[in-house]
Tab-separated table of C-alpha atoms in Angstrom:
chain	number	residue	atom	x	y	z
A	245	MET	CA	58.926	-39.285	64.104
A	246	GLY	CA	59.810	-41.537	61.270
A	247	ASN	CA	56.473	-41.423	59.419
A	248	PRO	CA	56.693	-41.636	55.618
A	249	ARG	CA	56.435	-38.534	53.496
A	250	THR	CA	54.933	-39.106	50.071
A	251	THR	CA	55.135	-36.854	47.081
A	252	GLY	CA	53.343	-36.211	43.824
A	253	THR	CA	52.567	-33.426	41.399
A	254	ALA	CA	49.725	-32.070	43.513
A	255	GLY	CA	50.785	-29.352	45.879
A	256	THR	CA	54.234	-28.921	44.334
A	257	ALA	CA	53.993	-25.135	44.223
A	258	GLY	CA	53.059	-24.970	47.879
A	259	ARG	CA	55.901	-27.281	48.866
A	260	LYS	CA	58.365	-25.157	46.894
A	261	ALA	CA	57.235	-21.985	48.614
A	262	ARG	CA	57.468	-23.606	52.044
A	263	LEU	CA	60.875	-25.080	51.305
A	264	ALA	CA	62.188	-21.768	49.999
A	265	ALA	CA	61.143	-20.046	53.187
A	266	LEU	CA	62.700	-22.726	55.363
A	267	LEU	CA	65.951	-23.417	53.537
A	268	GLY	CA	66.652	-20.256	51.574
A	269	ALA	CA	66.420	-19.501	47.893
A	270	GLY	CA	69.992	-20.573	47.155
A	271	ALA	CA	69.293	-24.148	48.227
A	272	LEU	CA	66.266	-24.256	45.928
A	273	ALA	CA	67.857	-23.092	42.702
A	274	VAL	CA	65.944	-25.088	40.061
A	275	PRO	CA	68.206	-27.230	37.846
A	276	VAL	CA	68.102	-26.645	34.111
A	277	LEU	CA	66.298	-29.704	32.733
A	278	ALA	CA	66.741	-31.173	29.281
A	279	GLY	CA	63.471	-30.970	27.376
A	280	ALA	CA	62.093	-28.227	29.656
A	281	GLN	CA	64.187	-25.070	29.527
A	282	ALA	CA	66.763	-25.832	26.860
A	283	GLN	CA	66.282	-25.107	23.177
A	284	ALA	CA	64.377	-27.832	21.339
A	285	GLY	CA	67.372	-29.198	19.446
A	286	ASP	CA	69.648	-29.344	22.483
A	287	ALA	CA	66.871	-30.880	24.573
A	288	ALA	CA	66.259	-33.654	22.064
A	289	ALA	CA	69.949	-34.554	21.995
A	290	ALA	CA	70.222	-34.530	25.797
A	291	ALA	CA	67.005	-36.511	26.265
A	292	ALA	CA	68.402	-39.364	24.204
A	293	ALA	CA	70.998	-39.970	26.933
A	294	GLU	CA	68.599	-39.624	29.860
A	295	ALA	CA	67.963	-42.534	32.219
A	296	ARG	CA	64.689	-44.376	31.679
A	297	PRO	CA	62.322	-45.933	34.223
A	298	ASN	CA	63.190	-49.492	35.149
A	299	ASP	CA	60.408	-51.806	33.954
A	300	ASP	CA	62.332	-55.058	34.461
A	301	PRO	CA	60.394	-57.159	36.998
A	302	GLY	CA	63.580	-59.015	37.890
A	303	SER	CA	65.668	-56.165	39.282
A	304	LEU	CA	65.722	-52.849	41.124
A	305	GLN	CA	68.070	-49.937	40.447
A	306	VAL	CA	69.549	-48.992	43.827
A	307	TYR	CA	71.777	-46.086	44.873
A	308	ASP	CA	73.339	-45.307	48.232
A	309	ALA	CA	74.948	-42.027	49.273
A	310	ASN	CA	75.994	-40.095	52.346
A	311	VAL	CA	74.826	-36.753	50.965
A	312	GLU	CA	76.420	-34.659	53.745
A	313	ASN	CA	73.315	-32.514	54.292
A	314	LEU	CA	73.063	-31.523	50.602
A	315	PRO	CA	75.942	-29.016	50.303
A	316	THR	CA	75.277	-25.941	48.158
A	317	THR	CA	77.372	-23.105	46.778
A	318	ASP	CA	75.996	-20.669	49.387
A	319	GLU	CA	77.207	-22.590	52.439
A	320	ARG	CA	79.653	-20.313	54.290
A	321	PRO	CA	81.664	-20.601	56.446
A	322	PRO	CA	83.825	-22.631	56.192
A	323	GLU	CA	84.395	-22.379	52.465
A	324	GLU	CA	85.460	-26.001	52.011
A	325	CYS	CA	81.937	-27.185	52.917
A	326	ALA	CA	80.443	-25.684	49.758
A	327	GLY	CA	79.404	-28.155	47.101
A	328	ASP	CA	76.861	-28.973	44.430
A	329	TRP	CA	74.720	-31.927	45.459
A	330	HIS	CA	72.856	-31.783	42.154
A	331	ASP	CA	75.958	-33.235	40.467
A	332	LEU	CA	74.972	-36.682	41.717
A	333	MET	CA	71.430	-36.240	40.393
A	334	TYR	CA	72.847	-35.302	36.998
A	335	TYR	CA	75.115	-38.352	37.079
A	336	MET	CA	72.140	-40.627	37.789
A	337	ARG	CA	70.364	-39.080	34.821
A	338	THR	CA	73.199	-40.084	32.485
A	339	GLN	CA	72.924	-43.753	33.524
A	340	GLU	CA	70.680	-46.350	31.918
A	341	LEU	CA	68.007	-46.475	34.629
A	342	LYS	CA	66.435	-44.010	37.026
A	343	PRO	CA	66.760	-44.913	40.710
A	344	ASP	CA	64.078	-47.195	42.106
A	345	VAL	CA	65.530	-47.148	45.645
A	346	TYR	CA	67.771	-44.405	47.046
A	347	LEU	CA	69.341	-45.049	50.465
A	348	VAL	CA	70.511	-41.778	51.986
A	349	GLN	CA	72.547	-40.769	55.013
A	350	GLN	CA	72.803	-37.299	56.566
A	351	LEU	CA	69.724	-35.304	55.777
A	352	ASN	CA	68.830	-32.471	58.145
A	353	ASN	CA	65.186	-33.239	58.815
A	354	ARG	CA	61.775	-33.618	57.161
A	355	ASP	CA	62.159	-30.287	55.383
A	356	GLN	CA	65.363	-31.380	53.689
A	357	LEU	CA	63.761	-34.688	52.691
A	358	ASP	CA	60.991	-32.616	51.102
A	359	LEU	CA	63.637	-30.668	49.225
A	360	LEU	CA	65.365	-33.801	47.974
A	361	LEU	CA	62.116	-35.470	46.885
A	362	ASP	CA	61.002	-32.304	45.120
A	363	ARG	CA	64.283	-32.025	43.236
A	364	MET	CA	64.288	-35.719	42.349
A	365	GLU	CA	60.871	-35.212	40.805
A	366	SER	CA	62.291	-32.311	38.786
A	367	HIS	CA	65.373	-34.229	37.696
A	368	PHE	CA	63.769	-37.556	36.821
A	369	GLY	CA	60.206	-36.608	35.906
A	370	GLU	CA	59.028	-39.191	38.456
A	371	ALA	CA	57.356	-39.072	41.853
A	372	TYR	CA	59.405	-40.291	44.824
A	373	ALA	CA	58.485	-40.874	48.469
A	374	GLY	CA	60.606	-41.425	51.543
A	375	VAL	CA	60.796	-42.140	55.245
A	376	LEU	CA	63.286	-40.813	57.810
A	377	ALA	CA	64.648	-42.360	60.972
A	378	GLU	CA	63.632	-39.092	62.657
A	379	ASN	CA	61.701	-36.200	61.193
A	380	ASP	CA	63.298	-33.629	63.489
A	381	PRO	CA	66.539	-34.958	65.012
A	382	GLU	CA	68.082	-33.231	67.983
A	383	PRO	CA	70.959	-30.901	67.050
A	384	THR	CA	74.500	-31.863	67.951
A	385	THR	CA	77.321	-29.523	68.928
A	386	GLY	CA	80.248	-28.676	66.689
A	387	GLY	CA	80.658	-29.877	63.139
A	388	ALA	CA	81.293	-28.016	59.945
A	389	CYS	CA	78.862	-25.920	57.893
A	390	ASN	CA	76.690	-24.945	60.826
A	391	PRO	CA	73.744	-24.985	61.016
A	392	PHE	CA	73.450	-27.453	58.144
A	393	LYS	CA	75.309	-30.339	59.749
A	394	LYS	CA	74.067	-29.932	63.310
A	395	ARG	CA	71.016	-32.056	62.478
A	396	GLN	CA	71.501	-35.390	60.749
A	397	THR	CA	69.273	-38.370	60.061
A	398	ASN	CA	68.911	-41.146	57.462
A	399	ALA	CA	66.313	-42.002	54.833
A	400	VAL	CA	64.906	-44.667	52.545
A	401	ILE	CA	63.516	-43.232	49.286
A	402	TRP	CA	61.619	-45.084	46.558
A	403	ARG	CA	60.117	-44.407	43.105
A	404	THR	CA	56.353	-44.533	43.550
A	405	ASP	CA	55.482	-45.781	40.048
A	406	ARG	CA	57.501	-48.910	40.838
A	407	LEU	CA	57.220	-49.367	44.613
A	408	GLU	CA	54.607	-48.715	47.274
A	409	LEU	CA	55.010	-48.600	51.015
A	410	VAL	CA	53.749	-51.561	53.036
A	411	LYS	CA	55.248	-50.659	56.403
A	412	SER	CA	57.614	-48.147	57.983
A	413	ALA	CA	56.316	-46.698	61.227
A	414	SER	CA	58.191	-45.636	64.340
A	415	PRO	CA	59.482	-46.907	66.612
A	416	GLY	CA	59.809	-50.347	64.988
A	417	ASN	CA	61.283	-48.967	61.758
A	418	ARG	CA	64.486	-47.641	63.332
A	419	TRP	CA	67.378	-48.720	65.516
A	420	GLN	CA	70.474	-47.163	67.107
A	421	ALA	CA	73.985	-48.229	66.096
A	422	GLN	CA	76.522	-48.896	68.839
A	423	ASN	CA	79.805	-47.375	69.943
A	424	GLU	CA	82.411	-48.372	72.505
A	425	VAL	CA	82.228	-46.878	75.998
A	426	ALA	CA	84.531	-48.177	78.763
A	427	GLY	CA	85.338	-51.242	76.700
A	428	GLN	CA	81.689	-52.134	76.040
A	429	CYS	CA	79.514	-51.691	72.943
A	430	VAL	CA	76.452	-49.654	73.891
A	431	ASN	CA	73.846	-47.720	71.935
A	432	ASN	CA	75.350	-44.543	70.537
A	433	ASP	CA	73.590	-41.277	71.424
A	434	GLN	CA	73.940	-39.501	68.053
A	435	PRO	CA	70.708	-39.111	66.039
A	436	ARG	CA	72.606	-39.685	62.806
A	437	THR	CA	73.423	-43.259	63.875
A	438	LYS	CA	69.773	-44.343	63.880
A	439	GLY	CA	69.087	-46.649	60.951
A	440	VAL	CA	65.708	-46.770	59.199
A	441	LYS	CA	63.937	-49.487	57.197
A	442	ALA	CA	60.896	-49.770	54.955
A	443	LEU	CA	58.981	-52.770	53.630
A	444	LEU	CA	58.038	-52.073	50.001
A	445	HIS	CA	55.797	-53.838	47.482
A	446	ASP	CA	57.055	-53.988	43.896
A	447	LYS	CA	54.054	-53.216	41.686
A	448	VAL	CA	55.816	-54.524	38.563
A	449	SER	CA	56.997	-57.906	39.855
A	450	GLY	CA	54.503	-58.441	42.685
A	451	LYS	CA	57.426	-59.116	45.031
A	452	THR	CA	58.465	-57.383	48.244
A	453	VAL	CA	61.727	-55.823	49.364
A	454	THR	CA	62.916	-54.562	52.731
A	455	ALA	CA	65.227	-51.577	52.229
A	456	ALA	CA	67.351	-50.023	54.977
A	457	SER	CA	69.654	-47.019	55.367
A	458	PHE	CA	72.249	-46.967	58.151
A	459	HIS	CA	75.111	-44.822	59.473
A	460	TRP	CA	77.570	-46.103	62.083
A	461	PRO	CA	79.549	-43.898	64.499
A	462	THR	CA	82.968	-42.616	63.478
A	463	ILE	CA	86.277	-43.905	64.839
A	464	GLY	CA	86.450	-40.819	67.062
A	465	HIS	CA	83.096	-41.755	68.605
A	466	GLY	CA	84.072	-45.370	69.240
A	467	GLY	CA	82.196	-46.821	66.298
A	468	ASP	CA	85.025	-48.764	64.681
A	469	ALA	CA	85.451	-50.972	67.731
A	470	CYS	CA	81.775	-51.981	67.506
A	471	ALA	CA	81.605	-52.761	63.787
A	472	ASP	CA	81.140	-56.478	64.549
A	473	SER	CA	78.052	-55.843	66.674
A	474	ASN	CA	76.683	-53.236	64.256
A	475	ILE	CA	76.752	-55.567	61.252
A	476	GLY	CA	75.003	-58.226	63.316
A	477	GLU	CA	72.339	-55.750	64.371
A	478	LEU	CA	71.838	-54.600	60.767
A	479	SER	CA	71.339	-58.209	59.707
A	480	ASN	CA	68.792	-58.793	62.456
A	481	GLU	CA	66.880	-55.560	61.855
A	482	LEU	CA	66.081	-56.507	58.261
A	483	THR	CA	63.986	-59.428	59.474
A	484	GLU	CA	62.632	-58.106	62.771
A	485	ASP	CA	59.322	-56.377	63.524
A	486	GLY	CA	57.523	-58.076	60.609
A	487	TYR	CA	59.851	-56.762	57.903
A	488	ASP	CA	60.542	-60.314	56.729
A	489	GLU	CA	57.021	-60.982	55.434
A	490	HIS	CA	54.123	-59.320	53.681
A	491	ALA	CA	50.608	-60.294	54.700
A	492	GLY	CA	48.944	-62.178	51.870
A	493	HIS	CA	52.247	-62.508	50.029
A	494	GLY	CA	54.569	-64.542	52.227
A	495	ALA	CA	58.274	-64.101	52.858
A	496	THR	CA	60.019	-60.923	51.769
A	497	ASP	CA	61.823	-61.601	48.483
A	498	LEU	CA	64.833	-59.304	48.848
A	499	TYR	CA	66.741	-57.352	51.495
A	500	VAL	CA	68.775	-54.309	50.459
A	501	ALA	CA	70.823	-52.139	52.820
A	502	GLY	CA	72.980	-49.140	52.068
A	503	GLY	CA	75.038	-47.061	54.400
A	504	ASP	CA	78.142	-45.440	55.765
A	505	THR	CA	79.984	-47.832	58.085
A	506	ASN	CA	82.852	-45.467	58.924
A	507	ALA	CA	84.789	-48.753	58.975
A	508	HIS	CA	87.170	-49.976	56.284
A	509	ASP	CA	86.716	-53.498	54.908
A	510	ARG	CA	90.426	-54.377	55.336
A	511	ARG	CA	93.229	-53.699	57.804
A	512	ASP	CA	96.897	-54.712	57.638
A	513	GLY	CA	96.287	-56.748	54.502
A	514	ALA	CA	93.443	-58.839	55.942
A	515	TRP	CA	89.661	-58.648	55.941
A	516	ARG	CA	88.154	-57.003	58.983
A	517	THR	CA	86.064	-59.411	61.041
A	518	TRP	CA	82.870	-57.367	60.591
A	519	TYR	CA	83.270	-57.357	56.822
A	520	GLU	CA	84.173	-61.031	56.561
A	521	ALA	CA	81.030	-61.866	58.559
A	522	ALA	CA	78.925	-59.637	56.309
A	523	ASN	CA	80.170	-60.880	52.937
A	524	GLY	CA	78.453	-64.037	51.736
A	525	ASP	CA	80.960	-64.429	48.914
A	526	LEU	CA	83.608	-64.841	51.633
A	527	GLY	CA	81.436	-67.348	53.481
A	528	GLY	CA	80.247	-64.743	55.985
A	529	LYS	CA	77.441	-65.808	58.301
A	530	TYR	CA	75.249	-62.787	57.509
A	531	GLY	CA	75.174	-63.656	53.825
A	532	PHE	CA	75.166	-60.246	52.153
A	533	ARG	CA	76.464	-59.646	48.662
A	534	ASP	CA	78.547	-56.474	48.516
A	535	ALA	CA	77.923	-54.812	45.144
A	536	VAL	CA	81.490	-53.535	44.721
A	537	TYR	CA	83.125	-56.771	45.886
A	538	ALA	CA	80.945	-58.816	43.503
A	539	HIS	CA	81.790	-56.540	40.591
A	540	CYS	CA	85.509	-56.456	41.292
A	541	ALA	CA	85.660	-60.248	41.664
A	542	THR	CA	85.014	-60.438	37.902
A	543	GLN	CA	87.926	-58.109	37.055
A	544	SER	CA	91.550	-59.037	36.340
A	545	ASP	CA	92.773	-57.178	39.447
A	546	PRO	CA	90.059	-57.434	42.144
A	547	ALA	CA	92.123	-55.705	44.839
A	548	GLY	CA	93.012	-52.821	42.543
A	549	CYS	CA	89.400	-52.551	41.434
A	550	ARG	CA	88.197	-52.244	45.046
A	551	ALA	CA	90.915	-49.719	45.845
A	552	ASP	CA	89.815	-47.576	42.889
A	553	ARG	CA	86.282	-47.615	44.257
A	554	TRP	CA	87.041	-45.891	47.548
A	555	THR	CA	84.251	-43.701	48.872
A	556	LEU	CA	85.864	-41.409	51.475
A	557	GLU	CA	89.219	-39.681	51.751
A	558	THR	CA	90.482	-39.026	55.283
A	559	GLN	CA	94.059	-39.896	56.190
A	560	SER	CA	93.785	-42.445	53.383
A	561	LEU	CA	91.350	-43.521	50.684
A	562	ARG	CA	88.768	-45.725	52.405
A	563	ARG	CA	85.819	-47.787	51.194
A	564	VAL	CA	83.233	-47.145	53.894
A	565	ASP	CA	79.992	-46.825	51.879
A	566	TYR	CA	78.237	-49.995	50.744
A	567	VAL	CA	75.256	-51.459	48.926
A	568	LEU	CA	74.561	-54.852	50.522
A	569	ALA	CA	71.860	-57.309	49.450
A	570	ARG	CA	70.677	-60.812	50.249
A	571	LYS	CA	67.738	-63.136	49.683
A	572	PRO	CA	65.848	-65.177	52.271
A	573	GLY	CA	67.201	-68.650	52.834
A	574	GLY	CA	70.827	-67.717	52.280
A	575	ALA	CA	70.906	-67.320	48.495
A	576	LEU	CA	73.012	-64.448	47.178
A	577	PRO	CA	71.245	-62.138	44.699
A	578	ARG	CA	72.825	-61.344	41.363
A	579	ILE	CA	74.110	-57.754	41.206
A	580	THR	CA	75.034	-56.012	37.955
A	581	GLY	CA	75.889	-52.527	36.738
A	582	THR	CA	77.824	-51.501	39.844
A	583	VAL	CA	79.140	-47.920	39.755
A	584	VAL	CA	81.029	-45.683	42.179
A	585	PRO	CA	80.862	-42.287	40.469
A	586	THR	CA	83.812	-39.972	40.972
A	587	PHE	CA	83.299	-36.317	41.748
A	588	GLU	CA	84.521	-35.548	38.235
A	589	ASP	CA	81.842	-37.889	36.866
A	590	GLY	CA	79.255	-35.777	38.657
A	591	ASN	CA	80.746	-32.505	37.452
A	592	LYS	CA	80.892	-33.761	33.884
A	593	ALA	CA	77.260	-34.885	33.930
A	594	ASP	CA	76.192	-31.541	35.422
A	595	GLU	CA	78.039	-29.619	32.725
A	596	GLU	CA	76.670	-31.804	29.923
A	597	ILE	CA	73.049	-31.445	30.987
A	598	SER	CA	72.804	-28.083	32.751
A	599	GLN	CA	75.843	-26.345	31.234
A	600	ASP	CA	76.310	-24.343	34.431
A	601	GLY	CA	80.077	-24.865	34.494
A	602	ASP	CA	80.642	-25.124	38.275
A	603	SER	CA	83.089	-28.018	37.878
A	604	PRO	CA	85.328	-27.325	40.940
A	605	LEU	CA	82.539	-28.317	43.358
A	606	VAL	CA	81.800	-31.882	44.546
A	607	PHE	CA	78.444	-33.488	45.356
A	608	SER	CA	79.501	-34.704	48.848
A	609	ASP	CA	82.514	-35.740	50.898
A	610	HIS	CA	81.488	-39.306	50.070
A	611	ARG	CA	81.321	-41.007	46.691
A	612	ALA	CA	78.041	-42.801	46.032
A	613	VAL	CA	77.460	-46.450	45.120
A	614	GLY	CA	74.934	-47.655	42.575
A	615	ALA	CA	73.941	-51.139	41.418
A	616	ARG	CA	71.166	-53.176	39.830
A	617	VAL	CA	70.042	-55.750	42.392
A	618	HIS	CA	68.196	-58.791	41.037
A	619	TYR	CA	65.488	-60.754	42.823
């Protein structure tokens, strides 16, 4: 469990055949790619707007998303679980830079990671690799869109031309978030609440980064009451088990975490204690820079800016998905280019590039977060 899966052009046909057999043809519908299947004139115009590889040694392009098990148009029942997860890929393609690091929550298993990596290669023309908290998580009962959402785990994905894996091997590469039971915070028993981390070497800058993907339990599973302990554990995990140094290099240069906290940053007009402890710009002891908070602090209405960048709609619009980053020694990294794409942004990008016109569908229940994190 938890071993990395790498990808490249070799063996692509075999992977596609295996994935089609496992997941069904509908889930493997190949996106229409600019420059590949479009007419030459249309392809040239579309290619001009395509994201390019990031060759800046001073920064990494990072995205985080709870992808909700990659919803597709064929998922029935219930009907409301249908979606078009490719919309987010199309949105990324319309941005300046291709993703270097993609922190993902709620993939089914190793087979669905294979699917995502294969499709990222198709979308971006780049090879990607990834590691899961568990390759084959135990199924849970209930949940929507069965059987798709019965199995859930989390992943760290990286662009292999830019980054190479130094370390991410089980069991030291994963940890279990906590929930409240009988008034105490204990390890949750849901596979989807196991975080995963990877130590990566940046081949452009020569630096190292520890990247982590996490997913905390929901309010209904007692997770909200343990947000304070979960943020502390996330902070510790980034520097435990040798993930704070690279042999022959020295200290890790950057720590980046992305995930679904299922916990809002504010309550009753005040910062939650977990979030205040996390946020270095608020003096928090864990010293993370929150990409959205840092961006909105530069705007005329910071509170309104944060409210507009909600990531999940339940009884209210909540900001529960985060890109967090810090440097060793307590310095806060510079973060630029923060985006929280709306579902309409994804639909629009899909229509512009693929022209498939399925605009009513969304890429997930959660909006993603993207940012350029600087060393």
